[in-house]
């Protein structure tokens, strides 16, 4: 079984072809980071235009790289949400047209399900497991019981963790995207010099909040006057911010592991996915807390953590082999929670 | 020649299948939104009505704009998806030239044809043609009153597409009347595409640059 997947929900244009043996036969990602960097964040109209410009040639390139024709593909999958509507429409419409023209089934994929199932593509984990999804658009803890079966234990109630990194980076005068910039600056900083808040840590439950932490960083930075903090000060702030994030993730993940084990005694893996999972300091901290709770921390390879189409093709394959296909009339959805029973977090908008 | 043509760059959806110049199936509907959900099922239904499938076509015609950004991208993404799957040639035509061609020759005689498309902003898209549909200038996005003020007086005008410019034209002393055509018609897209060279690039015609406003322009994007 071979599935072609398309991902255009944010600022990466991606096309991949995967098979049932978990081989990524093609895995193309074109990042638009340079396009959006001058604006300090993603400009939706620019993103949508770039997706349209690049997607079609990437489909041809992916088929060529995989050494297959479309006739050999069993289904065509695309992200239809959640994400930026302009980009979603480009990817979903292209995939639907390819499906109609080739007579292949179309599979609509939830971008979050792509992240959630990516650990089954590589390293090839079995259900069930606990998922910590940390990205620029989300911060959630979910029990993954099976394809399409998710129980949300907690979510951010305001900002996503990746947003907090981007906003802190901007306050410190660092380039977009903020994650890698904060991580490398923090290597030279003293995390204990500035004591930043750990929002919700120690409180019951598994929800997250990053807005207060961001505000604390802003007040701290403003305290340095118009010139702003010097390089050493900025490194200390970055280290302090990252340590606060690590503490919050560890605290919330520990609660989630206890809840997950109470529900499913055999559960033994904590999967961390999403772009922020690339942060080594956070990962080290999560490894420690997982180990203390008797869980193994599992992280898909970095390429599968950031946005990509291999996880979309894989999620499409998992859905398709269970008999799920979708009509060409399915609408793109800016908000699409994995666990529809979980109440929305009003402060988080489309993120939860 | 079997052609599938469609337009979804305006608040309307138009799909036509033409065989050797005759429209054998078509679908038209007002569609202020929802092009992404409607276009492909309606294309399938229109092809079914014509007794054809995509691989049985010889080419595809699509409007490239100018028009609503999201809609024109849905149309182009569909056309490019068909091309990626089948290798069929895709010919892009503009909404403005399509509208100009929708004005019957008898009504054009001795007049200038002004094609107008709504942009969802204060400045609609305009292009002027002579009575044989040769462009008298390039397409432009302008305030109607500015367009009417800039336009040299000359032959009477017949306005196809968005008629919102008519009062401004008349106020500035232009003789102008409305053509029956209010939206691009896919049958005319098919006719234009039939006569074009398939080698031309299929490029979106936005005319308006991407709006980078407010928070994003100030470097404060969320």
PDB file of N, CA and C in Angstrom, chain A residues 9 19 30 46 55 65 76 100 116 118 133 153 167 185 198 222 254 258 263 265 269 281 290 296 350:
ATOM      1  N   UNK A   9      -0.458  23.401   5.664  1.00  0.00           N
ATOM      2  CA  UNK A   9      -1.295  24.074   6.660  1.00  0.00           C
ATOM      3  C   UNK A   9      -0.657  25.316   7.268  1.00  0.00           C
ATOM      4  N   UNK A  19       4.985   4.033   2.275  1.00  0.00           N
ATOM      5  CA  UNK A  19       4.321   2.750   2.060  1.00  0.00           C
ATOM      6  C   UNK A  19       4.035   2.073   3.395  1.00  0.00           C
ATOM      7  N   UNK A  30       9.594  22.092   1.664  1.00  0.00           N
ATOM      8  CA  UNK A  30      10.128  23.392   1.266  1.00  0.00           C
ATOM      9  C   UNK A  30       9.686  24.407   2.316  1.00  0.00           C
ATOM     10  N   UNK A  46       0.936  35.623   1.955  1.00  0.00           N
ATOM     11  CA  UNK A  46       2.221  35.253   1.335  1.00  0.00           C
ATOM     12  C   UNK A  46       2.398  33.734   1.367  1.00  0.00           C
ATOM     13  N   UNK A  55       3.724  23.823  -5.005  1.00  0.00           N
ATOM     14  CA  UNK A  55       3.195  22.481  -4.750  1.00  0.00           C
ATOM     15  C   UNK A  55       3.251  21.552  -5.968  1.00  0.00           C
ATOM     16  N   UNK A  65      11.142  10.801  -7.376  1.00  0.00           N
ATOM     17  CA  UNK A  65      12.065  10.341  -6.345  1.00  0.00           C
ATOM     18  C   UNK A  65      11.657   8.949  -5.829  1.00  0.00           C
ATOM     19  N   UNK A  76      -4.663   9.294  -2.048  1.00  0.00           N
ATOM     20  CA  UNK A  76      -4.048  10.620  -1.987  1.00  0.00           C
ATOM     21  C   UNK A  76      -4.576  11.318  -0.742  1.00  0.00           C
ATOM     22  N   UNK A 100      -9.622  13.010  -8.183  1.00  0.00           N
ATOM     23  CA  UNK A 100     -10.684  12.938  -9.191  1.00  0.00           C
ATOM     24  C   UNK A 100     -10.121  12.501 -10.544  1.00  0.00           C
ATOM     25  N   UNK A 116       0.434  13.088  15.735  1.00  0.00           N
ATOM     26  CA  UNK A 116       0.133  12.064  16.738  1.00  0.00           C
ATOM     27  C   UNK A 116       0.582  10.678  16.282  1.00  0.00           C
ATOM     28  N   UNK A 118       2.991  10.078  13.980  1.00  0.00           N
ATOM     29  CA  UNK A 118       4.322  10.067  13.363  1.00  0.00           C
ATOM     30  C   UNK A 118       5.266   9.090  14.064  1.00  0.00           C
ATOM     31  N   UNK A 133       2.328  17.233  22.384  1.00  0.00           N
ATOM     32  CA  UNK A 133       2.496  17.924  21.101  1.00  0.00           C
ATOM     33  C   UNK A 133       2.877  19.369  21.374  1.00  0.00           C
ATOM     34  N   UNK A 153      -5.915  15.316  27.521  1.00  0.00           N
ATOM     35  CA  UNK A 153      -5.767  15.506  28.967  1.00  0.00           C
ATOM     36  C   UNK A 153      -5.535  16.965  29.308  1.00  0.00           C
ATOM     37  N   UNK A 167       7.870  34.875  20.592  1.00  0.00           N
ATOM     38  CA  UNK A 167       7.649  36.202  21.176  1.00  0.00           C
ATOM     39  C   UNK A 167       8.806  36.587  22.090  1.00  0.00           C
ATOM     40  N   UNK A 185      21.218  30.699  22.308  1.00  0.00           N
ATOM     41  CA  UNK A 185      21.622  31.784  23.221  1.00  0.00           C
ATOM     42  C   UNK A 185      21.618  31.296  24.676  1.00  0.00           C
ATOM     43  N   UNK A 198       6.352  30.018  36.577  1.00  0.00           N
ATOM     44  CA  UNK A 198       6.048  28.706  35.982  1.00  0.00           C
ATOM     45  C   UNK A 198       4.523  28.582  35.961  1.00  0.00           C
ATOM     46  N   UNK A 222      11.979  45.198  29.515  1.00  0.00           N
ATOM     47  CA  UNK A 222      11.741  46.654  29.599  1.00  0.00           C
ATOM     48  C   UNK A 222      12.525  47.270  30.744  1.00  0.00           C
ATOM     49  N   UNK A 254       4.167  15.048  33.945  1.00  0.00           N
ATOM     50  CA  UNK A 254       4.117  14.111  35.067  1.00  0.00           C
ATOM     51  C   UNK A 254       2.661  13.847  35.463  1.00  0.00           C
ATOM     52  N   UNK A 258       0.581  10.140  35.080  1.00  0.00           N
ATOM     53  CA  UNK A 258      -0.181   9.506  36.164  1.00  0.00           C
ATOM     54  C   UNK A 258      -1.624   9.256  35.727  1.00  0.00           C
ATOM     55  N   UNK A 263      -5.770   5.299  33.642  1.00  0.00           N
ATOM     56  CA  UNK A 263      -6.760   4.914  32.634  1.00  0.00           C
ATOM     57  C   UNK A 263      -6.353   3.636  31.915  1.00  0.00           C
ATOM     58  N   UNK A 265      -3.349   0.976  32.386  1.00  0.00           N
ATOM     59  CA  UNK A 265      -2.186   0.586  33.196  1.00  0.00           C
ATOM     60  C   UNK A 265      -0.969   0.170  32.365  1.00  0.00           C
ATOM     61  N   UNK A 269       4.795   4.709  27.111  1.00  0.00           N
ATOM     62  CA  UNK A 269       5.605   5.587  26.264  1.00  0.00           C
ATOM     63  C   UNK A 269       5.031   7.005  26.261  1.00  0.00           C
ATOM     64  N   UNK A 281      17.291  20.937  25.318  1.00  0.00           N
ATOM     65  CA  UNK A 281      17.173  21.159  26.763  1.00  0.00           C
ATOM     66  C   UNK A 281      15.805  20.659  27.254  1.00  0.00           C
ATOM     67  N   UNK A 290      10.067  11.477  32.445  1.00  0.00           N
ATOM     68  CA  UNK A 290       9.453  10.245  31.942  1.00  0.00           C
ATOM     69  C   UNK A 290      10.056   9.040  32.652  1.00  0.00           C
ATOM     70  N   UNK A 296       9.012   5.521  28.833  1.00  0.00           N
ATOM     71  CA  UNK A 296      10.101   5.776  27.894  1.00  0.00           C
ATOM     72  C   UNK A 296       9.735   7.014  27.083  1.00  0.00           C
ATOM     73  N   UNK A 350      -8.167  28.958  17.959  1.00  0.00           N
ATOM     74  CA  UNK A 350      -8.175  27.760  17.127  1.00  0.00           C
ATOM     75  C   UNK A 350      -7.171  26.720  17.626  1.00  0.00           C
TER      76      UNK A 350
END
